[in-house]
Amino acid sequence: MPSPGIIYVGFHITDPAISQDLLNRWYYETHFPEIFAIPNGPQAGFRLKNENENESATFHNLTLVPLPDVALVDSPDFKNAKYTYDPLPKSHLELAEFDIRFYEKIQTFEGQIPKGGRIGKCVIAVAMDPAEGDEAEKDFDAWYRLQHLDMLSMVSGYRRSTRYKLKELPSYSAAKPGSVPKYLALHEYDSLNVPVEQIKLCLGTEWSKKVIAGSRSFSRDVWITIHEQGDEEVRL
């Protein structure tokens, strides 16, 4: 039985010879169509930019490519796929630093009234490693399933949440083994104006404080959707 997943790619340009617009053009005109041509492969891709435009942001760009089956990344069709770089002057891997991660989907939550549409205008990405031990991991999962997502669904503009577990990092990723949190949650919202006070209420419960304070790693980025491409029925 297929196990859906996602390709998560954070990146920033390292070569001043190219512009953001040129790299975007490569994505939209060349790279996405080549990815969609892989047999039994992805059929949609999304591009986002970091709300934080300062140098302090780990990455300024994000690409999300939903996988119908995460096992695809181990297949010959995927591993042997040939990617071109027109209109770039050379390979994209030489022009930017790419943090590439393969994740397996573990939960989709849409609240009491599911909404249409394939991606929110705003996506808040939260990556975490819970406290050490099996019991801590079970508590972390229960927190999401029994409290946190229900509370988030009451925030104005909430669309859906999708949770993932890290499968692997490819050898060509800038991220190194052990440096990336095991779990990722993508929370989608209809508006960029996510009510801060409502989010604080969700994080202010005793259970939330326990899970977050005990986590071994925690990162949070706010992403703005700038481009959608491919099958309109595909969601994160």
C-alpha positions as a printed Julia matrix, in Angstrom:
236×3 Matrix{Float64}:
   0.0    0.0     0.0
   1.46   3.4    -0.98
   2.64   5.66    1.82
   2.42   9.33    0.77
   5.2   11.74    1.57
   6.8   15.0     0.55
  10.05  16.41   -0.79
  10.96  19.41    1.37
  13.62  21.71   -0.08
  14.82  24.82    1.72
  17.35  26.87   -0.22
  19.09  30.18   -0.76
  21.11  31.49   -3.69
  24.88  31.47   -3.16
  26.04  32.68   -6.59
  25.39  36.38   -7.31
  25.48  35.6   -11.03
  21.81  34.59  -10.93
  18.69  36.34   -9.68
  15.75  35.03   -7.72
  13.55  35.57  -10.79
  15.83  33.43  -12.96
  15.87  30.58  -10.44
  12.07  30.78  -10.17
  11.82  30.61  -13.96
  13.96  27.44  -13.96
  11.67  25.88  -11.38
   8.45  26.71  -13.21
   9.52  26.12  -16.82
  12.08  23.32  -16.48
  12.38  21.58  -13.11
   8.73  21.04  -12.16
   7.81  19.62  -15.61
  10.79  17.23  -15.43
   9.76  16.06  -11.95
   6.16  15.55  -13.09
   7.43  13.38  -15.98
   8.88  10.73  -13.61
   6.75   7.55  -13.94
   4.27   7.24  -11.04
   5.87  10.33   -9.56
   4.81  13.73   -8.21
   2.11  15.64  -10.04
   2.21  18.98   -8.23
   4.73  21.37   -6.75
   4.6   24.48   -4.6
   7.01  27.37   -4.1
   7.07  29.54   -1.0
   9.17  32.39    0.37
  10.15  33.02    3.98
   8.24  35.78    5.71
  11.56  36.67    7.36
  13.59  38.32    4.6
  16.53  39.11    6.87
  19.86  37.31    6.82
  18.84  35.58   10.07
  16.49  33.29    8.13
  17.96  29.82    7.64
  16.53  29.7     4.13
  14.63  32.3     2.14
  12.99  29.84   -0.24
  11.03  26.62    0.11
   9.84  24.06   -2.42
   7.29  21.4    -1.49
   6.62  18.44   -3.78
   4.0   15.94   -2.52
   4.82  12.3    -3.22
   2.05   9.77   -3.96
   4.37   7.16   -2.42
   7.52   8.04   -0.47
   9.1    4.78   -1.67
   9.49   6.52   -5.04
  12.69   8.21   -3.82
  14.39   4.79   -3.68
  13.23   3.76   -7.16
  15.45   3.68  -10.27
  13.03   6.05  -12.05
  13.61   8.7    -9.4
  17.3    8.12   -8.77
  18.16   8.03  -12.48
  15.99  10.97  -13.51
  17.9   13.48  -15.61
  17.45  17.15  -14.74
  18.48  19.98  -17.03
  19.23  23.51  -15.94
  18.17  25.75  -18.85
  17.92  28.81  -18.52
  20.49  28.7   -15.69
  24.19  29.1   -16.59
  25.08  25.84  -14.79
  23.61  23.22  -12.44
  21.28  24.54   -9.77
  23.36  22.65   -7.18
  26.28  24.95   -8.01
  24.23  28.13   -7.73
  22.38  27.67   -4.45
  22.55  25.73   -1.18
  19.76  23.16   -1.01
  18.55  21.49    2.21
  16.69  18.52    0.72
  14.64  16.19    2.9
  12.34  13.24    2.18
   9.44  12.87    4.61
   6.72  10.26    5.11
   3.23  11.55    5.89
   1.82  10.42    9.25
  -1.31  12.55    9.69
  -3.6   14.99    7.89
  -6.0   17.05   10.0
  -8.64  19.42    8.59
 -10.76  20.3    11.61
 -14.52  19.94   11.89
 -15.25  21.6     8.53
 -12.71  20.68    5.82
 -11.93  23.44    3.32
 -11.32  23.14   -0.41
  -8.19  24.29   -2.16
  -4.8   22.66   -2.23
  -2.53  24.95   -0.17
  -3.0   27.9     2.17
  -1.61  31.36    1.47
   0.43  30.99    4.65
   2.2   27.8     5.78
   3.77  27.63    9.23
   6.4   24.89    9.33
   7.29  23.48   12.75
  10.12  20.93   12.98
  10.73  19.16   16.29
  12.58  16.38   18.02
  10.58  15.4    21.12
  12.23  14.49   24.4
  14.28  11.29   24.44
  12.54   7.91   24.77
   9.57   5.95   23.44
   7.16   7.33   26.04
   8.08  10.91   25.15
   7.45  10.18   21.46
   4.05   8.67   22.27
   3.19  11.71   24.38
   4.3   14.02   21.56
   2.05  12.22   19.07
  -0.88  12.18   21.51
  -0.45  15.92   22.15
  -0.87  16.64   18.47
  -3.77  14.23   17.95
  -5.73  14.84   21.14
  -5.2   18.53   21.85
  -2.96  20.73   19.74
  -4.49  20.28   16.29
  -8.02  20.64   17.65
  -7.03  23.95   19.22
  -5.23  25.17   16.09
  -8.33  24.42   14.02
 -10.16  27.14   15.98
  -7.65  29.82   14.97
  -9.1   32.28   12.45
  -8.17  31.34    8.87
  -7.01  27.81    9.71
  -7.13  25.42    6.74
  -5.36  22.16    7.61
  -2.29  20.56    9.17
  -0.13  17.78    7.75
   2.43  15.94    9.83
   5.48  14.07    8.59
   8.3   11.86    9.84
  11.79  12.14    8.32
  12.59   9.24    5.99
  16.04  10.2     4.79
  18.38  12.93    3.57
  19.81  12.42    0.09
  23.59  12.53   -0.24
  23.43  15.77   -2.23
  21.53  17.64    0.49
  23.28  20.44    2.39
  21.66  19.08    5.57
  23.74  16.51    7.44
  22.45  13.38    9.23
  21.53  14.2    12.8
  21.09  17.91   12.09
  17.45  17.76   11.01
  14.5   17.27   13.41
  12.68  13.97   13.01
   9.17  15.42   12.84
   7.69  18.16   10.66
   4.25  19.76   10.79
   2.91  22.07    8.08
   0.03  24.24    9.28
  -1.89  26.01    6.5
  -3.84  29.26    6.83
  -5.99  31.25    4.4
  -4.4   34.57    5.31
  -0.95  35.9     6.12
  -2.46  37.64    9.14
  -2.54  34.64   11.47
  -3.79  35.93   14.88
  -0.78  35.82   17.2
  -2.84  35.91   20.38
  -4.89  32.9    19.27
  -1.7   30.95   18.53
  -0.37  31.86   21.98
  -3.48  30.33   23.55
  -2.8   27.07   21.7
   0.77  27.03   22.99
  -0.17  28.07   26.52
  -1.66  24.81   27.75
   0.26  22.76   30.29
   0.6   19.92   27.79
   1.97  22.26   25.11
   4.47  23.78   27.52
   5.62  20.31   28.58
   6.13  19.04   25.02
   7.87  22.15   23.71
  10.06  22.69   26.77
  11.15  19.05   26.68
  11.91  18.96   22.97
  15.52  18.37   21.95
  15.17  20.66   18.94
  12.52  23.1    17.75
  12.33  25.37   14.71
   9.48  27.44   13.3
   9.28  29.26    9.98
   6.42  31.21    8.43
   6.17  30.72    4.67
   4.18  32.65    2.07
   2.89  30.69   -0.95
   4.04  32.32   -4.2
   3.39  29.62   -6.82
   1.33  26.46   -7.38
   1.83  24.13  -10.34
   0.46  20.82  -11.57
  -2.58  18.76  -10.61
  -5.08  20.99   -8.79
  -6.38  18.04   -6.77
  -3.02  17.4    -5.05
  -2.57  18.73   -1.52
   0.33  18.62    0.93
